[in-house]
Coordinates of C-alpha atoms and ligand atoms in Angstrom, one line a residue:
X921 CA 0.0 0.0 0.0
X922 CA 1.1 3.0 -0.9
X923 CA 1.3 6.7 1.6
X924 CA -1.0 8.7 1.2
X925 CA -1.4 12.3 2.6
X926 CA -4.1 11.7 5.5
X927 CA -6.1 8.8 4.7
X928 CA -9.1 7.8 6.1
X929 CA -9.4 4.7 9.1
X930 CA -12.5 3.3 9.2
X931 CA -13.2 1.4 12.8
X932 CA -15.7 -0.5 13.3
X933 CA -18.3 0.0 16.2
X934 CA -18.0 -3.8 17.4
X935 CA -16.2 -6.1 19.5
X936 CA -12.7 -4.8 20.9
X937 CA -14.1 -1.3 20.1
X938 CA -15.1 -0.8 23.5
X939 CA -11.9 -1.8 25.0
X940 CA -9.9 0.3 22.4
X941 CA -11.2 2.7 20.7
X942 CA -9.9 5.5 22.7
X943 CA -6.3 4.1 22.0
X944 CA -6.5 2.9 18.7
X945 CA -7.9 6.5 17.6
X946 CA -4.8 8.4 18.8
X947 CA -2.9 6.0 17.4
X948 CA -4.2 7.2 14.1
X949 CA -4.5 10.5 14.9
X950 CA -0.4 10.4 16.0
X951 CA 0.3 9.6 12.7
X952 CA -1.8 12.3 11.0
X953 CA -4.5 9.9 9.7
X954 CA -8.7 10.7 9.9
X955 CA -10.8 8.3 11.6
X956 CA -14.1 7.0 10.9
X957 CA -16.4 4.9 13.1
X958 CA -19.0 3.6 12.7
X959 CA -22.6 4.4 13.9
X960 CA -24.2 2.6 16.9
X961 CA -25.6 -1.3 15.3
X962 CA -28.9 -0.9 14.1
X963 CA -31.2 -3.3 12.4
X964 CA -29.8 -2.3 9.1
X965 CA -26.6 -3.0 10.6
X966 CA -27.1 -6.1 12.2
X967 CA -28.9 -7.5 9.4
X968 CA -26.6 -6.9 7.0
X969 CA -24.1 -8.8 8.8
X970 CA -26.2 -11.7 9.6
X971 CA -26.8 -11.8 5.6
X972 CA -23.4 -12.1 4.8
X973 CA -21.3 -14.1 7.8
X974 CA -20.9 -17.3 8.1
X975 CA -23.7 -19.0 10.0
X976 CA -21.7 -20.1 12.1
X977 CA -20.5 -17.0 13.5
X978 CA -21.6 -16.0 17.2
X979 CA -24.1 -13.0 17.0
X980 CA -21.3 -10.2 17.9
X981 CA -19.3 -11.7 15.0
X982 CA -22.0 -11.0 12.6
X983 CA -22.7 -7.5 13.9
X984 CA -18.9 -7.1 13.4
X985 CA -19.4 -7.6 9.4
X986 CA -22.5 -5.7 9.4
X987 CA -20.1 -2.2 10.9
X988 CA -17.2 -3.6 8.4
X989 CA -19.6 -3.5 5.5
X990 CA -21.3 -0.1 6.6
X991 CA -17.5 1.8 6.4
X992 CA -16.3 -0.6 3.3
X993 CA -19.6 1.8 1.7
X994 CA -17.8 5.3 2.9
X995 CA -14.9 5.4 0.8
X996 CA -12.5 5.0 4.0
X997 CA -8.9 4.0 2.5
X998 CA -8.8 1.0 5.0
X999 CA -10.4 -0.7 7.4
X1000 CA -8.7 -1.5 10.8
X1001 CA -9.6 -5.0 11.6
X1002 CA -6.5 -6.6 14.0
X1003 CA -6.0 -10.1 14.3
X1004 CA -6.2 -10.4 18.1
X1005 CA -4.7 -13.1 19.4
X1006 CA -3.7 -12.3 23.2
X1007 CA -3.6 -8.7 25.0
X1008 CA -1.9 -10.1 27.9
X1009 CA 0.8 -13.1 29.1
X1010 CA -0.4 -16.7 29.5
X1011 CA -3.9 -15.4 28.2
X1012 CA -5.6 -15.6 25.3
X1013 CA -8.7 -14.0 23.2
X1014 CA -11.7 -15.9 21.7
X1015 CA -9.9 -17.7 18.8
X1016 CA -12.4 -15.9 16.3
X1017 CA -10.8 -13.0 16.9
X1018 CA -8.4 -14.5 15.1
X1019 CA -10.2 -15.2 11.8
X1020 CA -11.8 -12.1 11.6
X1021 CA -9.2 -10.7 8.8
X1022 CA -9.7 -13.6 7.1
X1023 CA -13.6 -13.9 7.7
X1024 CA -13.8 -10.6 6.1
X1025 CA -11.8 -10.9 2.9
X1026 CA -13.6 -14.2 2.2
X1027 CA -16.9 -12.6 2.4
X1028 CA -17.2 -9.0 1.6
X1029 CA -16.3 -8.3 -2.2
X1030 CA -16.1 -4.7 -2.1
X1031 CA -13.9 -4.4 1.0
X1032 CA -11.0 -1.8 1.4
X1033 CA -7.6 -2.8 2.5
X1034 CA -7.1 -4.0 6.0
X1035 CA -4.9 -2.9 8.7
X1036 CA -4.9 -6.4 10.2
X1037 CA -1.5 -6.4 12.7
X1038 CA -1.3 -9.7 14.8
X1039 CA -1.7 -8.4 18.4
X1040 CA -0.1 -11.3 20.6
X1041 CA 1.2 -10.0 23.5
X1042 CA 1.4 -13.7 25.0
X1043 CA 4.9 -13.3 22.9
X1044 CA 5.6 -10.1 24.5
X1045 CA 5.5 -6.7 23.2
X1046 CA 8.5 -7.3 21.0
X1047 CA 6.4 -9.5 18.7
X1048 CA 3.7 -6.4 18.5
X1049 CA 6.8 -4.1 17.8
X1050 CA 8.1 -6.0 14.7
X1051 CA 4.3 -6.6 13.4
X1052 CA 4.3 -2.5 13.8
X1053 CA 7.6 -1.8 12.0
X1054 CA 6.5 -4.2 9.4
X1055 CA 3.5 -2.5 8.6
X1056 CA 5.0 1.2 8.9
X1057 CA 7.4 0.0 6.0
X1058 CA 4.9 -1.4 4.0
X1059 CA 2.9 1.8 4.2
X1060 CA 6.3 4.5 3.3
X1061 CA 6.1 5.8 7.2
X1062 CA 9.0 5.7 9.4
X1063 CA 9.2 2.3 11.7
X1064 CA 10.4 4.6 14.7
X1065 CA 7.2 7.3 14.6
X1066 CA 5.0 4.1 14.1
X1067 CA 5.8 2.3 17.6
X1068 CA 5.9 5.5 19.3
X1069 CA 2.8 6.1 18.1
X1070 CA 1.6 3.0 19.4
X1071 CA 3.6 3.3 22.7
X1072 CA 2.1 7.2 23.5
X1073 CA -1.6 5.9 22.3
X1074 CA -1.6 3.2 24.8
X1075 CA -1.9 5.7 27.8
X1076 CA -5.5 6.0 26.6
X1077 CA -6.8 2.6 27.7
X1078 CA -5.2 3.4 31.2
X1079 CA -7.1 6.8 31.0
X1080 CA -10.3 4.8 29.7
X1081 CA -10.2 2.7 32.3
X1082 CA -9.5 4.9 35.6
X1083 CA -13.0 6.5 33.9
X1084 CA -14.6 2.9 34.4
X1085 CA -13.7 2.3 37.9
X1086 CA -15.4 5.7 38.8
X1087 CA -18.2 3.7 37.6
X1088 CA -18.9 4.1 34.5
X1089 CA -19.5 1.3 31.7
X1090 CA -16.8 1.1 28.8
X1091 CA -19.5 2.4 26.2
X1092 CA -20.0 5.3 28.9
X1093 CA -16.5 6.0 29.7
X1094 CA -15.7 6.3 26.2
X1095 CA -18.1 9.3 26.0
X1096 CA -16.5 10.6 28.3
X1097 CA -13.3 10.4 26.6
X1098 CA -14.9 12.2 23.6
X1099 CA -15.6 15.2 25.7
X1100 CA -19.5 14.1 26.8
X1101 CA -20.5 15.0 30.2
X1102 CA -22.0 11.9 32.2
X1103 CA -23.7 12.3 35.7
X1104 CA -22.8 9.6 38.4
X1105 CA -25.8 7.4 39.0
X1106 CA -26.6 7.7 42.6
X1107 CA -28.2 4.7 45.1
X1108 CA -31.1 2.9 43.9
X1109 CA -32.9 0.1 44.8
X1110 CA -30.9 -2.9 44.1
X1111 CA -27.5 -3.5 43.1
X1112 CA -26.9 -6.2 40.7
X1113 CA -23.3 -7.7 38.8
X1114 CA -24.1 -7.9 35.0
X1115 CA -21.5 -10.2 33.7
X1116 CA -20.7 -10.4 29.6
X1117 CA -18.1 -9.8 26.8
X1118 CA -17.8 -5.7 26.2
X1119 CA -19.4 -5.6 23.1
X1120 CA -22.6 -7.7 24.2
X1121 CA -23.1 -5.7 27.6
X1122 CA -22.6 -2.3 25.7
X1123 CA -24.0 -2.5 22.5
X1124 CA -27.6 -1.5 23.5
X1125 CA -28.9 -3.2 20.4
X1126 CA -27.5 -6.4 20.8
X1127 CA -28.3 -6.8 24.5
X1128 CA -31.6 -5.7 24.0
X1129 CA -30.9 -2.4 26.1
X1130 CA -30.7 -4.4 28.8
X1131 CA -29.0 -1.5 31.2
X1132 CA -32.0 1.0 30.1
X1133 CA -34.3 -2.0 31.2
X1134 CA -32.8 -2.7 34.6
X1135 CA -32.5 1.6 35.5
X1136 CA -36.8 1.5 34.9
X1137 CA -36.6 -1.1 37.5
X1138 CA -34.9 0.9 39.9
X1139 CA -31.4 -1.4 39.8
X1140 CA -27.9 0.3 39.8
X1141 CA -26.6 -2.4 37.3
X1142 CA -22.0 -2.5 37.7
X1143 CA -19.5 -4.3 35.5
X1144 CA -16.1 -6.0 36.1
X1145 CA -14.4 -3.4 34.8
X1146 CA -15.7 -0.8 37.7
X1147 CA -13.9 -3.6 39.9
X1148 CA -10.1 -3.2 41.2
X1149 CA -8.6 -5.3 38.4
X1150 CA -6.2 -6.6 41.6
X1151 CA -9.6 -8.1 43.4
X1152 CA -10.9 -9.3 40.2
X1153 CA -7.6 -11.4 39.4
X1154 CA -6.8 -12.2 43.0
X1155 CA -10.3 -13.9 43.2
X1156 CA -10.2 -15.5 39.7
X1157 CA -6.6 -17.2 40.9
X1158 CA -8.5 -19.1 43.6
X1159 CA -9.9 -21.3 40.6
X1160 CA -8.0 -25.0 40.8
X1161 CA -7.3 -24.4 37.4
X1162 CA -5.9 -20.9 35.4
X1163 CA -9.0 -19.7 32.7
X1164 CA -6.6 -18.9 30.0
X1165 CA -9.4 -16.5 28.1
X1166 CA -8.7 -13.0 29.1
X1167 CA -12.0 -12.0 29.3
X1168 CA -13.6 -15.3 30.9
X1169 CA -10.9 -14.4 34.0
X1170 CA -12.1 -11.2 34.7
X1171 CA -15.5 -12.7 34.6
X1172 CA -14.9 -15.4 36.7
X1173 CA -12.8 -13.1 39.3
X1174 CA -15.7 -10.5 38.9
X1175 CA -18.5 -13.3 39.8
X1176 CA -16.1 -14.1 42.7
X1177 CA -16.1 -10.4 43.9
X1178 CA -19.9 -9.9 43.3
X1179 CA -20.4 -13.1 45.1
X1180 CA -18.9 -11.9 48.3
X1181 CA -20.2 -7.9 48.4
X1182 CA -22.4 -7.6 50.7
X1183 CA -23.8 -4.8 48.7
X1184 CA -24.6 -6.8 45.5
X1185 CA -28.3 -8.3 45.8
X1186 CA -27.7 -10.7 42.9
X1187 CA -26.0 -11.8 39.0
X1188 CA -26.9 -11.6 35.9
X1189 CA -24.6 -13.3 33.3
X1190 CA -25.5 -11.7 30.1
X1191 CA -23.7 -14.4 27.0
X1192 CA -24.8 -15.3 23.2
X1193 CA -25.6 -17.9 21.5
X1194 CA -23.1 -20.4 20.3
X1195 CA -20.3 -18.9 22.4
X1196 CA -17.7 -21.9 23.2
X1197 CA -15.7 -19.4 26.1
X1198 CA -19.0 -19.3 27.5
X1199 CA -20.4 -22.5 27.5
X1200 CA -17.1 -23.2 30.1
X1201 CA -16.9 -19.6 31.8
X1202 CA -20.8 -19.4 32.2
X1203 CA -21.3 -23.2 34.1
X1204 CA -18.0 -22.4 36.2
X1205 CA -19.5 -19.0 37.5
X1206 CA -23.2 -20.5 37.9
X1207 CA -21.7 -23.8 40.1
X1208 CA -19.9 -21.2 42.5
X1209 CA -22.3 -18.5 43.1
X1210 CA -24.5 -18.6 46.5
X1211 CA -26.5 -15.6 45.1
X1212 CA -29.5 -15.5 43.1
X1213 CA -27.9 -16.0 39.8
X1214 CA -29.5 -15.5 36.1
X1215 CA -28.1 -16.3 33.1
X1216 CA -29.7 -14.7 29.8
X1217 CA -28.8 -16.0 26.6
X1218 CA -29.5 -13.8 23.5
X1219 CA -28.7 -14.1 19.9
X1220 CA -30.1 -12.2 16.6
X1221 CA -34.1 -14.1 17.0
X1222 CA -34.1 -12.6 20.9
X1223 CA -37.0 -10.0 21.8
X1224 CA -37.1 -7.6 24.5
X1225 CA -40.4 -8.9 25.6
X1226 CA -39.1 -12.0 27.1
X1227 CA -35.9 -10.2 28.1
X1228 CA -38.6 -7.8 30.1
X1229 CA -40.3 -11.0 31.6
X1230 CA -37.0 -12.3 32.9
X1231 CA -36.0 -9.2 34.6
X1232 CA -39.2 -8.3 36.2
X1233 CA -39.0 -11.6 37.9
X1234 CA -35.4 -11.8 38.8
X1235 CA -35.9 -8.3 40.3
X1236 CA -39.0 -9.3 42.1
X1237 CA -37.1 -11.9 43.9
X1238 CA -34.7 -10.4 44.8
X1239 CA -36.7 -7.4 46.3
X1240 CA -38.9 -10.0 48.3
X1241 CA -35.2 -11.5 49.5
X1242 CA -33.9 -8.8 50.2
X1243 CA -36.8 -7.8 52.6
X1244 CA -37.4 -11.1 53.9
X1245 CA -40.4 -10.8 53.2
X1246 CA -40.6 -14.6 52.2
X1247 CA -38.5 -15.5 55.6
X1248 CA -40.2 -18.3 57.6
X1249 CA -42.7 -18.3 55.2
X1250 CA -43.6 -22.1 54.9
X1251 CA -44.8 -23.0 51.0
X1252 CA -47.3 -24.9 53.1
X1253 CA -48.9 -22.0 55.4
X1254 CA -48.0 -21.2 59.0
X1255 CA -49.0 -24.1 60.5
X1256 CA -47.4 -26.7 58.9
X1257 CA -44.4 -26.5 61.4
X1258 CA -44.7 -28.7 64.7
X1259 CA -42.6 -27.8 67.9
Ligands
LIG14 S1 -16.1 -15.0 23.0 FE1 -18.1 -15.8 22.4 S2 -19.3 -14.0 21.8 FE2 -17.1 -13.4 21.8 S3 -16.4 -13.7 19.7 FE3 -15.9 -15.6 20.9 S4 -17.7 -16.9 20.5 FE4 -18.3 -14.8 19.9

């Protein structure tokens, strides 16, 4: 690929996103390039990529192609789609993370050029470093402004998440990051743990606004990534066995936390469809936890109505538990005890 003066980066709104937009922007922006995103998934959106992935794919997969193919229509120069492999040591991501370069090319005809970089920092950050120089040669820039580039845009995701553990969301915090102002949700009623992958728990269409649900029911609804990440791994470590999924850790350690907080009424473990981390990370969690636990499974056929239906209830009991109202209570009536 040749330089160009300024070219245009299309990111789409989906999966990672939420975990890196913020840094993978100033990247861009260091090196004097525009950035487009995408808009928030829509049923245009999401339909399009159901059309076109591979049936297989998980739900978040196919919303993925459906952002891809909304910026391939823009007339952006390329397409930032990484090959994430691992964003930490001894951990790894979802291993379709891995194909989604490939998944792309093989079904989307009219699709720019990719920025697809292997990000495996399993290998350490030399590996990144070399894929980084690599590129920055292919492109005309200079290797050297390339991985400081990379290196100053990576203060970003520190910033991003110091925002979250104010308690804020990833999709909130990085409003904030843009410049948005966000009032701090005071007390309410109930506290609840909502478990998930980032880009099911806040993309609004693809959970089904489940957040937007729970604050008409009067819960304060927190995520793992409001947690100290030190908590977080310290309880996920007290597993027999190491979860080597990055993401299934934290949500194991979060469980773990939410589990013991006196303050958090009760769980909901938010997955899709088809997700093989899940069907693991999902049983662990649910085997351990001594608190009212729900686990909502959604995928591209879900409707809010049932979602609604779930809630209510789940809510309900945990009101009427947390008020004992149901204490001694005998299923029986009152005099089915004998002293
Ligand atoms: S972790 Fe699950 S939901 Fe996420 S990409 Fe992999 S299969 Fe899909």
């Amino acid at each position: 690929m040749k330089q160009k003066s300024g070219p245009r980066v299309g990111i789409p709104r989906a999966l990672f996103y939420y975990h890196f937009f913020p840094q993978w922007k100033r990247f861009f922006e260091n090196l004097g390039w525009e950035v487009q995103v995408s808009p928030p998934t829509n049923k245009a959106i999401a339909n399009e990529g159901i059309a076109e992935a591979v049936s297989e794919a998980c739900f978040p997969v196919k919303v993925h192609y459906g952002h891809s193919l909304y910026l391939s229509r823009q007339g952006v120069d390329l397409i930032f789609a990484p090959r994430l492999i691992s964003i930490e040591r001894r951990s790894y991501i979802c291993p379709k993370f891995m194909g989604i370069p490939d998944m792309l090319r093989a079904q989307i005809k009219s699709l720019p050029p990719l920025f697809d970089i292997s990000i495996d920092l399993s290998q350490g950050s030399r590996h990144l470093n070399r894929q980084l120089r690599q590129w920055a040669l292919e492109t005309g820039l200079s290797p050297h402004q390339v991985e400081q580039a990379w290196q100053q845009a990576e203060r970003e995701t520190d910033y991003l998440n110091s925002i979250c553990r104010a308690g804020f969301r990833l999709g909130e915090a990085i409003r904030i990051w843009e410049g948005h102002p966000m009032a701090k949700k005071g007390p309410a009623a109930l506290n609840i743990g909502v478990l998930g992958h980032c880009y099911t728990l806040n993309d609004s269409f693809v959970n089904l606004n489940l957040f937007g649900r729970l604050q008409e029911m009067g819960v304060n609804a927190v995520t793992v990534e409001m947690a100290d990440p030190d908590l977080v791994h310290k309880a996920a470590d007290q597993l027999p066995k190491r979860v080597f999924w990055t993401v299934g850790r934290d949500l194991v350690g979060g469980a773990l936390v939410y589990d013991r907080d006196p303050a958090i009424d009760g769980i909901i473990y938010m997955t899709c469809f088809g997700c093989g981390p899940d069907s693991m990370v999902a049983k662990v969690i649910e085997r351990r936890m001594k608190k009212p636990f729900m686990l909502l499974t959604v995928d591209e056929h879900s409707g809010e109505a049932g979602l609604i239906t779930r809630l209510e209830a789940f809510c309900d009991m945990l009101r009427r538990r947390r008020d004992r109202v149901e204490d001694n209570i005998s299923p029986h009536g009152k005099f089915s005890y004998s002293h």
